[in-house]
PDB file of C-alpha atoms in Angstrom:
ATOM      1  CA  UNK A   1       0.000   0.000   0.000  1.00 29.00           C
ATOM      2  CA  UNK A   2       1.408   3.358  -1.031  1.00 29.00           C
ATOM      3  CA  UNK A   3       0.735   6.837   0.251  1.00 26.00           C
ATOM      4  CA  UNK A   4       0.921   9.948  -1.907  1.00 28.00           C
ATOM      5  CA  UNK A   5       2.477  12.930  -0.144  1.00 27.00           C
ATOM      6  CA  UNK A   6       2.604  16.605  -0.926  1.00 33.00           C
ATOM      7  CA  UNK A   7       3.953  19.499   1.116  1.00 33.00           C
ATOM      8  CA  UNK A   8       1.986  22.691   1.459  1.00 36.00           C
ATOM      9  CA  UNK A   9       4.220  25.644   0.690  1.00 32.00           C
ATOM     10  CA  UNK A  10       3.018  28.513   2.865  1.00 34.00           C
ATOM     11  CA  UNK A  11       4.398  32.054   2.814  1.00 31.00           C
ATOM     12  CA  UNK A  12       3.725  32.898   6.431  1.00 34.00           C
ATOM     13  CA  UNK A  13       5.302  32.807   9.861  1.00 36.00           C
ATOM     14  CA  UNK A  14       3.251  33.396  12.973  1.00 37.00           C
ATOM     15  CA  UNK A  15       6.294  33.843  15.162  1.00 34.00           C
ATOM     16  CA  UNK A  16       6.184  36.012  18.258  1.00 31.00           C
ATOM     17  CA  UNK A  17       6.055  39.599  17.044  1.00 35.00           C
ATOM     18  CA  UNK A  18       5.675  38.291  13.498  1.00 40.00           C
ATOM     19  CA  UNK A  19       4.920  40.316  10.412  1.00 40.00           C
ATOM     20  CA  UNK A  20       1.544  41.987  10.128  1.00 44.00           C
ATOM     21  CA  UNK A  21      -0.945  40.570   7.661  1.00 49.00           C
ATOM     22  CA  UNK A  22      -3.269  42.557   5.437  1.00 66.00           C
ATOM     23  CA  UNK A  23      -7.038  42.517   5.813  1.00 87.00           C
ATOM     24  CA  UNK A  24      -8.511  39.025   5.805  1.00 93.00           C
ATOM     25  CA  UNK A  25      -9.996  38.267   2.375  1.00 95.00           C
ATOM     26  CA  UNK A  26     -13.614  37.047   2.561  1.00 95.00           C
ATOM     27  CA  UNK A  27     -13.711  36.229  -1.189  1.00 96.00           C
ATOM     28  CA  UNK A  28     -16.467  38.818  -1.755  1.00 93.00           C
ATOM     29  CA  UNK A  29     -18.462  36.977   0.880  1.00 93.00           C
ATOM     30  CA  UNK A  30     -21.417  39.399   0.722  1.00 93.00           C
ATOM     31  CA  UNK A  31     -21.983  38.778  -3.003  1.00 91.00           C
ATOM     32  CA  UNK A  32     -22.656  35.175  -3.931  1.00 86.00           C
ATOM     33  CA  UNK A  33     -20.601  33.416  -6.638  1.00 87.00           C
ATOM     34  CA  UNK A  34     -18.460  36.420  -7.573  1.00 91.00           C
ATOM     35  CA  UNK A  35     -15.367  35.307  -5.663  1.00 93.00           C
ATOM     36  CA  UNK A  36     -12.238  33.650  -7.041  1.00 93.00           C
ATOM     37  CA  UNK A  37     -11.428  31.214  -4.252  1.00 93.00           C
ATOM     38  CA  UNK A  38      -9.291  33.846  -2.542  1.00 95.00           C
ATOM     39  CA  UNK A  39     -11.040  33.603   0.821  1.00 96.00           C
ATOM     40  CA  UNK A  40      -8.296  33.348   3.423  1.00 95.00           C
ATOM     41  CA  UNK A  41      -8.124  30.905   6.305  1.00 95.00           C
ATOM     42  CA  UNK A  42      -8.529  32.677   9.620  1.00 96.00           C
ATOM     43  CA  UNK A  43      -8.191  31.562  13.217  1.00 96.00           C
ATOM     44  CA  UNK A  44     -10.625  32.880  15.832  1.00 97.00           C
ATOM     45  CA  UNK A  45     -10.122  32.453  19.585  1.00 97.00           C
ATOM     46  CA  UNK A  46     -12.418  33.514  22.426  1.00 97.00           C
ATOM     47  CA  UNK A  47     -12.107  33.857  26.189  1.00 97.00           C
ATOM     48  CA  UNK A  48     -15.662  34.053  27.560  1.00 95.00           C
ATOM     49  CA  UNK A  49     -14.639  34.343  31.215  1.00 92.00           C
ATOM     50  CA  UNK A  50     -14.875  37.276  33.566  1.00 85.00           C
ATOM     51  CA  UNK A  51     -16.634  40.597  33.241  1.00 88.00           C
ATOM     52  CA  UNK A  52     -14.735  41.573  30.095  1.00 90.00           C
ATOM     53  CA  UNK A  53     -14.564  38.658  27.624  1.00 95.00           C
ATOM     54  CA  UNK A  54     -12.257  39.060  24.642  1.00 96.00           C
ATOM     55  CA  UNK A  55     -11.720  37.461  21.269  1.00 96.00           C
ATOM     56  CA  UNK A  56      -8.802  37.185  18.867  1.00 96.00           C
ATOM     57  CA  UNK A  57      -8.593  36.742  15.101  1.00 95.00           C
ATOM     58  CA  UNK A  58      -5.651  36.065  12.785  1.00 94.00           C
ATOM     59  CA  UNK A  59      -5.201  35.749   9.044  1.00 93.00           C
ATOM     60  CA  UNK A  60      -3.260  32.533   8.372  1.00 91.00           C
ATOM     61  CA  UNK A  61      -2.033  33.880   5.053  1.00 88.00           C
ATOM     62  CA  UNK A  62      -3.295  31.146   2.742  1.00 89.00           C
ATOM     63  CA  UNK A  63      -6.366  31.146   0.500  1.00 92.00           C
ATOM     64  CA  UNK A  64      -9.052  28.491   0.311  1.00 93.00           C
ATOM     65  CA  UNK A  65      -8.149  27.869  -3.339  1.00 91.00           C
ATOM     66  CA  UNK A  66      -4.462  27.373  -2.526  1.00 89.00           C
ATOM     67  CA  UNK A  67      -5.323  25.129   0.403  1.00 89.00           C
ATOM     68  CA  UNK A  68      -7.606  22.972  -1.720  1.00 87.00           C
ATOM     69  CA  UNK A  69      -5.103  22.845  -4.581  1.00 83.00           C
ATOM     70  CA  UNK A  70      -2.582  21.346  -2.188  1.00 76.00           C
ATOM     71  CA  UNK A  71      -5.153  18.974  -0.698  1.00 57.00           C
ATOM     72  CA  UNK A  72      -7.514  18.460  -3.608  1.00 50.00           C
ATOM     73  CA  UNK A  73      -7.017  14.696  -3.952  1.00 49.00           C
ATOM     74  CA  UNK A  74      -7.212  14.089  -0.183  1.00 41.00           C
ATOM     75  CA  UNK A  75      -4.362  11.564  -0.539  1.00 39.00           C
ATOM     76  CA  UNK A  76      -1.469  13.556   0.855  1.00 51.00           C
ATOM     77  CA  UNK A  77       0.119  13.931   4.259  1.00 51.00           C
ATOM     78  CA  UNK A  78      -0.083  17.695   4.446  1.00 62.00           C
ATOM     79  CA  UNK A  79       1.236  19.065   7.739  1.00 73.00           C
ATOM     80  CA  UNK A  80       1.786  22.649   8.884  1.00 82.00           C
ATOM     81  CA  UNK A  81       2.640  24.257  12.209  1.00 88.00           C
ATOM     82  CA  UNK A  82       2.045  27.872  13.273  1.00 89.00           C
ATOM     83  CA  UNK A  83       3.591  29.528  16.329  1.00 90.00           C
ATOM     84  CA  UNK A  84       1.729  31.994  18.544  1.00 90.00           C
ATOM     85  CA  UNK A  85       2.009  35.744  17.993  1.00 92.00           C
ATOM     86  CA  UNK A  86       2.050  38.279  20.804  1.00 92.00           C
ATOM     87  CA  UNK A  87      -1.723  38.846  20.798  1.00 93.00           C
ATOM     88  CA  UNK A  88      -2.470  35.140  21.023  1.00 94.00           C
ATOM     89  CA  UNK A  89       0.037  34.719  23.837  1.00 94.00           C
ATOM     90  CA  UNK A  90      -1.640  37.617  25.641  1.00 94.00           C
ATOM     91  CA  UNK A  91      -5.010  35.857  25.304  1.00 94.00           C
ATOM     92  CA  UNK A  92      -3.601  32.625  26.695  1.00 95.00           C
ATOM     93  CA  UNK A  93      -1.485  34.059  29.504  1.00 95.00           C
ATOM     94  CA  UNK A  94      -4.198  36.433  30.734  1.00 94.00           C
ATOM     95  CA  UNK A  95      -7.234  34.232  30.184  1.00 94.00           C
ATOM     96  CA  UNK A  96     -10.113  34.572  32.634  1.00 94.00           C
ATOM     97  CA  UNK A  97     -12.150  31.597  31.476  1.00 93.00           C
ATOM     98  CA  UNK A  98     -12.120  28.612  29.150  1.00 92.00           C
ATOM     99  CA  UNK A  99     -10.583  29.331  25.747  1.00 96.00           C
ATOM    100  CA  UNK A 100     -12.383  28.154  22.608  1.00 97.00           C
ATOM    101  CA  UNK A 101     -11.269  28.427  18.971  1.00 98.00           C
ATOM    102  CA  UNK A 102     -12.209  27.627  15.373  1.00 97.00           C
ATOM    103  CA  UNK A 103     -11.077  28.149  11.761  1.00 97.00           C
ATOM    104  CA  UNK A 104     -12.881  28.929   8.526  1.00 97.00           C
ATOM    105  CA  UNK A 105     -12.538  30.368   5.019  1.00 96.00           C
ATOM    106  CA  UNK A 106     -14.939  31.217   2.192  1.00 96.00           C
ATOM    107  CA  UNK A 107     -14.708  29.645  -1.261  1.00 94.00           C
ATOM    108  CA  UNK A 108     -17.196  31.905  -3.028  1.00 93.00           C
ATOM    109  CA  UNK A 109     -16.902  30.744  -6.627  1.00 90.00           C
ATOM    110  CA  UNK A 110     -18.239  28.100  -8.964  1.00 84.00           C
ATOM    111  CA  UNK A 111     -17.605  26.705 -12.422  1.00 79.00           C
ATOM    112  CA  UNK A 112     -19.785  26.334 -15.512  1.00 75.00           C
ATOM    113  CA  UNK A 113     -21.424  23.254 -13.970  1.00 71.00           C
ATOM    114  CA  UNK A 114     -22.301  25.136 -10.768  1.00 71.00           C
ATOM    115  CA  UNK A 115     -19.698  23.328  -8.698  1.00 79.00           C
ATOM    116  CA  UNK A 116     -17.393  24.939  -6.166  1.00 83.00           C
ATOM    117  CA  UNK A 117     -19.516  27.329  -4.097  1.00 88.00           C
ATOM    118  CA  UNK A 118     -18.684  26.506  -0.504  1.00 91.00           C
ATOM    119  CA  UNK A 119     -16.661  27.125   2.612  1.00 92.00           C
ATOM    120  CA  UNK A 120     -13.990  25.523   4.765  1.00 94.00           C
ATOM    121  CA  UNK A 121     -14.714  25.037   8.447  1.00 94.00           C
ATOM    122  CA  UNK A 122     -13.679  23.181  11.531  1.00 95.00           C
ATOM    123  CA  UNK A 123     -16.301  20.988  13.185  1.00 94.00           C
ATOM    124  CA  UNK A 124     -16.358  19.057  16.440  1.00 93.00           C
ATOM    125  CA  UNK A 125     -18.783  16.547  14.944  1.00 91.00           C
ATOM    126  CA  UNK A 126     -18.646  14.588  11.702  1.00 90.00           C
ATOM    127  CA  UNK A 127     -20.496  16.482   8.984  1.00 86.00           C
ATOM    128  CA  UNK A 128     -23.328  15.003   6.970  1.00 82.00           C
ATOM    129  CA  UNK A 129     -26.457  16.178   5.146  1.00 78.00           C
ATOM    130  CA  UNK A 130     -28.287  16.702   8.421  1.00 80.00           C
ATOM    131  CA  UNK A 131     -25.947  19.243   9.998  1.00 84.00           C
ATOM    132  CA  UNK A 132     -24.685  21.395   7.149  1.00 84.00           C
ATOM    133  CA  UNK A 133     -26.388  24.260   5.282  1.00 83.00           C
ATOM    134  CA  UNK A 134     -28.656  23.021   2.494  1.00 78.00           C
ATOM    135  CA  UNK A 135     -28.532  23.962  -1.162  1.00 80.00           C
ATOM    136  CA  UNK A 136     -27.516  27.226  -2.776  1.00 83.00           C
ATOM    137  CA  UNK A 137     -29.346  29.395  -0.248  1.00 85.00           C
ATOM    138  CA  UNK A 138     -27.877  27.655   2.764  1.00 85.00           C
ATOM    139  CA  UNK A 139     -24.309  27.770   1.546  1.00 87.00           C
ATOM    140  CA  UNK A 140     -24.762  31.349   0.321  1.00 89.00           C
ATOM    141  CA  UNK A 141     -25.878  32.306   3.838  1.00 90.00           C
ATOM    142  CA  UNK A 142     -22.879  30.548   5.356  1.00 91.00           C
ATOM    143  CA  UNK A 143     -20.496  32.440   3.083  1.00 93.00           C
ATOM    144  CA  UNK A 144     -22.368  35.643   3.901  1.00 93.00           C
ATOM    145  CA  UNK A 145     -21.766  34.996   7.594  1.00 93.00           C
ATOM    146  CA  UNK A 146     -18.023  34.910   6.896  1.00 95.00           C
ATOM    147  CA  UNK A 147     -18.314  38.110   4.866  1.00 95.00           C
ATOM    148  CA  UNK A 148     -20.207  39.960   7.594  1.00 94.00           C
ATOM    149  CA  UNK A 149     -17.790  38.891  10.323  1.00 94.00           C
ATOM    150  CA  UNK A 150     -14.686  39.783   8.329  1.00 94.00           C
ATOM    151  CA  UNK A 151     -16.208  43.103   7.306  1.00 92.00           C
ATOM    152  CA  UNK A 152     -16.158  44.051  10.980  1.00 92.00           C
ATOM    153  CA  UNK A 153     -12.750  42.506  11.612  1.00 92.00           C
ATOM    154  CA  UNK A 154     -11.214  44.401   8.705  1.00 90.00           C
ATOM    155  CA  UNK A 155     -12.403  47.735  10.020  1.00 84.00           C
ATOM    156  CA  UNK A 156     -15.153  48.561   7.513  1.00 67.00           C
ATOM    157  CA  UNK A 157     -17.722  48.618  10.315  1.00 60.00           C
ATOM    158  CA  UNK A 158     -15.287  49.581  13.083  1.00 54.00           C
ATOM    159  CA  UNK A 159     -12.216  51.680  13.726  1.00 52.00           C
ATOM    160  CA  UNK A 160      -9.924  48.720  14.318  1.00 50.00           C
ATOM    161  CA  UNK A 161      -6.774  48.263  12.294  1.00 49.00           C
ATOM    162  CA  UNK A 162      -6.948  45.709   9.510  1.00 49.00           C
ATOM    163  CA  UNK A 163      -3.374  44.415   9.679  1.00 51.00           C
ATOM    164  CA  UNK A 164      -1.959  41.709  11.904  1.00 70.00           C
ATOM    165  CA  UNK A 165      -3.743  39.717  14.572  1.00 89.00           C
ATOM    166  CA  UNK A 166      -6.370  41.582  16.532  1.00 92.00           C
ATOM    167  CA  UNK A 167      -8.050  41.376  19.931  1.00 94.00           C
ATOM    168  CA  UNK A 168     -11.597  42.677  20.416  1.00 94.00           C
ATOM    169  CA  UNK A 169     -13.642  43.394  23.518  1.00 94.00           C
ATOM    170  CA  UNK A 170     -17.247  42.241  23.747  1.00 93.00           C
ATOM    171  CA  UNK A 171     -18.566  45.699  22.793  1.00 92.00           C
ATOM    172  CA  UNK A 172     -16.961  45.521  19.339  1.00 91.00           C
ATOM    173  CA  UNK A 173     -18.841  44.489  16.209  1.00 90.00           C
ATOM    174  CA  UNK A 174     -15.948  42.155  15.497  1.00 93.00           C
ATOM    175  CA  UNK A 175     -16.247  40.334  18.836  1.00 95.00           C
ATOM    176  CA  UNK A 176     -16.431  36.584  18.207  1.00 95.00           C
ATOM    177  CA  UNK A 177     -19.832  35.966  19.798  1.00 94.00           C
ATOM    178  CA  UNK A 178     -21.380  39.021  18.126  1.00 93.00           C
ATOM    179  CA  UNK A 179     -20.707  38.261  14.470  1.00 88.00           C
ATOM    180  CA  UNK A 180     -19.281  34.759  14.439  1.00 93.00           C
ATOM    181  CA  UNK A 181     -19.731  32.197  17.242  1.00 91.00           C
ATOM    182  CA  UNK A 182     -19.747  28.444  17.434  1.00 91.00           C
ATOM    183  CA  UNK A 183     -22.587  27.352  15.165  1.00 85.00           C
ATOM    184  CA  UNK A 184     -23.145  27.402  11.405  1.00 78.00           C
ATOM    185  CA  UNK A 185     -26.744  28.587  11.100  1.00 68.00           C
ATOM    186  CA  UNK A 186     -27.674  26.409  14.076  1.00 64.00           C
ATOM    187  CA  UNK A 187     -26.195  23.433  12.271  1.00 75.00           C
ATOM    188  CA  UNK A 188     -22.801  22.014  13.168  1.00 86.00           C
ATOM    189  CA  UNK A 189     -20.625  23.164  16.105  1.00 92.00           C
ATOM    190  CA  UNK A 190     -17.271  24.564  14.984  1.00 95.00           C
ATOM    191  CA  UNK A 191     -15.178  25.127  18.094  1.00 96.00           C
ATOM    192  CA  UNK A 192     -13.069  23.237  20.616  1.00 97.00           C
ATOM    193  CA  UNK A 193     -11.100  23.929  23.781  1.00 97.00           C
ATOM    194  CA  UNK A 194      -7.312  24.183  23.830  1.00 97.00           C
ATOM    195  CA  UNK A 195      -5.449  20.918  23.183  1.00 97.00           C
ATOM    196  CA  UNK A 196      -8.511  19.444  21.493  1.00 97.00           C
ATOM    197  CA  UNK A 197      -8.538  18.455  17.827  1.00 96.00           C
ATOM    198  CA  UNK A 198     -11.143  19.596  15.292  1.00 96.00           C
ATOM    199  CA  UNK A 199     -11.989  18.040  11.947  1.00 94.00           C
ATOM    200  CA  UNK A 200     -11.608  20.368   8.950  1.00 94.00           C
ATOM    201  CA  UNK A 201     -14.208  20.168   6.165  1.00 92.00           C
ATOM    202  CA  UNK A 202     -14.895  21.565   2.721  1.00 90.00           C
ATOM    203  CA  UNK A 203     -18.670  21.981   2.394  1.00 89.00           C
ATOM    204  CA  UNK A 204     -19.408  22.650  -1.270  1.00 87.00           C
ATOM    205  CA  UNK A 205     -22.365  22.829  -3.642  1.00 81.00           C
ATOM    206  CA  UNK A 206     -22.267  20.065  -6.250  1.00 71.00           C
ATOM    207  CA  UNK A 207     -24.347  21.387  -9.115  1.00 65.00           C
ATOM    208  CA  UNK A 208     -27.139  23.959  -9.083  1.00 60.00           C
ATOM    209  CA  UNK A 209     -29.805  21.418  -8.108  1.00 60.00           C
ATOM    210  CA  UNK A 210     -27.822  19.907  -5.245  1.00 61.00           C
ATOM    211  CA  UNK A 211     -29.920  20.182  -2.099  1.00 55.00           C
ATOM    212  CA  UNK A 212     -27.355  19.173   0.495  1.00 60.00           C
ATOM    213  CA  UNK A 213     -23.796  20.065  -0.433  1.00 64.00           C
ATOM    214  CA  UNK A 214     -20.844  17.710  -0.229  1.00 71.00           C
ATOM    215  CA  UNK A 215     -18.950  17.399   3.045  1.00 73.00           C
ATOM    216  CA  UNK A 216     -15.301  16.543   2.383  1.00 82.00           C
ATOM    217  CA  UNK A 217     -13.093  16.019   5.428  1.00 85.00           C
ATOM    218  CA  UNK A 218      -9.623  17.405   4.743  1.00 88.00           C
ATOM    219  CA  UNK A 219      -7.824  16.758   8.008  1.00 89.00           C
ATOM    220  CA  UNK A 220      -7.545  18.011  11.575  1.00 93.00           C
ATOM    221  CA  UNK A 221      -6.486  21.213  13.353  1.00 95.00           C
ATOM    222  CA  UNK A 222      -5.404  21.571  16.967  1.00 96.00           C
ATOM    223  CA  UNK A 223      -4.569  24.681  19.003  1.00 97.00           C
ATOM    224  CA  UNK A 224      -2.363  23.850  21.980  1.00 96.00           C
ATOM    225  CA  UNK A 225      -2.374  25.565  25.360  1.00 95.00           C
ATOM    226  CA  UNK A 226       1.021  27.013  24.389  1.00 95.00           C
ATOM    227  CA  UNK A 227      -0.525  28.695  21.338  1.00 95.00           C
ATOM    228  CA  UNK A 228       0.831  26.335  18.672  1.00 95.00           C
ATOM    229  CA  UNK A 229      -1.638  25.676  15.849  1.00 95.00           C
ATOM    230  CA  UNK A 230      -1.091  22.399  13.994  1.00 93.00           C
ATOM    231  CA  UNK A 231      -2.771  21.016  10.907  1.00 91.00           C
ATOM    232  CA  UNK A 232      -2.491  17.414   9.768  1.00 88.00           C
ATOM    233  CA  UNK A 233      -4.211  16.270   6.584  1.00 82.00           C
ATOM    234  CA  UNK A 234      -6.105  13.043   6.216  1.00 73.00           C
ATOM    235  CA  UNK A 235      -3.914  10.339   4.708  1.00 59.00           C
ATOM    236  CA  UNK A 236      -5.726   8.102   2.273  1.00 51.00           C
ATOM    237  CA  UNK A 237      -4.131   4.972   0.743  1.00 41.00           C
ATOM    238  CA  UNK A 238      -3.778   4.905  -3.066  1.00 37.00           C
TER     239      UNK A 238
END
């Protein structure tokens, strides 16, 4: 039995005090099907404890299209590791409650056969037709949720800077539980605690008349209590 392998080449480094990123690309998330696959993966973290809960968001610097191109066959052993930046370390060192986190990206495009409109998301449960958005409208709404959240994060709705990782208080439009949260349209839960692994899925419309979407599991993410984010792809025998 053989295993195909492929390395993901990523132009990023989330080292302590690392370089600032530009605004997080939502792949035109507020306008269905006009994107190019350029929706960027982003990490969100929340501390819900105490009188002043806070949340964190970071652009991982890789697009959904690039991620899928390096994982499209689902037969590689893709593995990447990200180190904590100063804002994430601040969240972890000064936490007042239980930390939760998730990842997502929009893939707001489709081809001539109406394939490709979808999103990438972590999930703490295995995805199927019963717990993912249904049809064009459901997936469009999911992508719109990404677009609305990132609109606030990027400073269009707020006065926050759009570069680098950011921390928001619970009064901000870009606070995790205000515009984002754990659930996809009351469907599947997306978050986990520190040191817990999450499955990573590509939920995509398969043709205009598809009523469910296809749930492809790509691999697993884990955020450690030290702030290290690790991704390991599913390895499928060929």
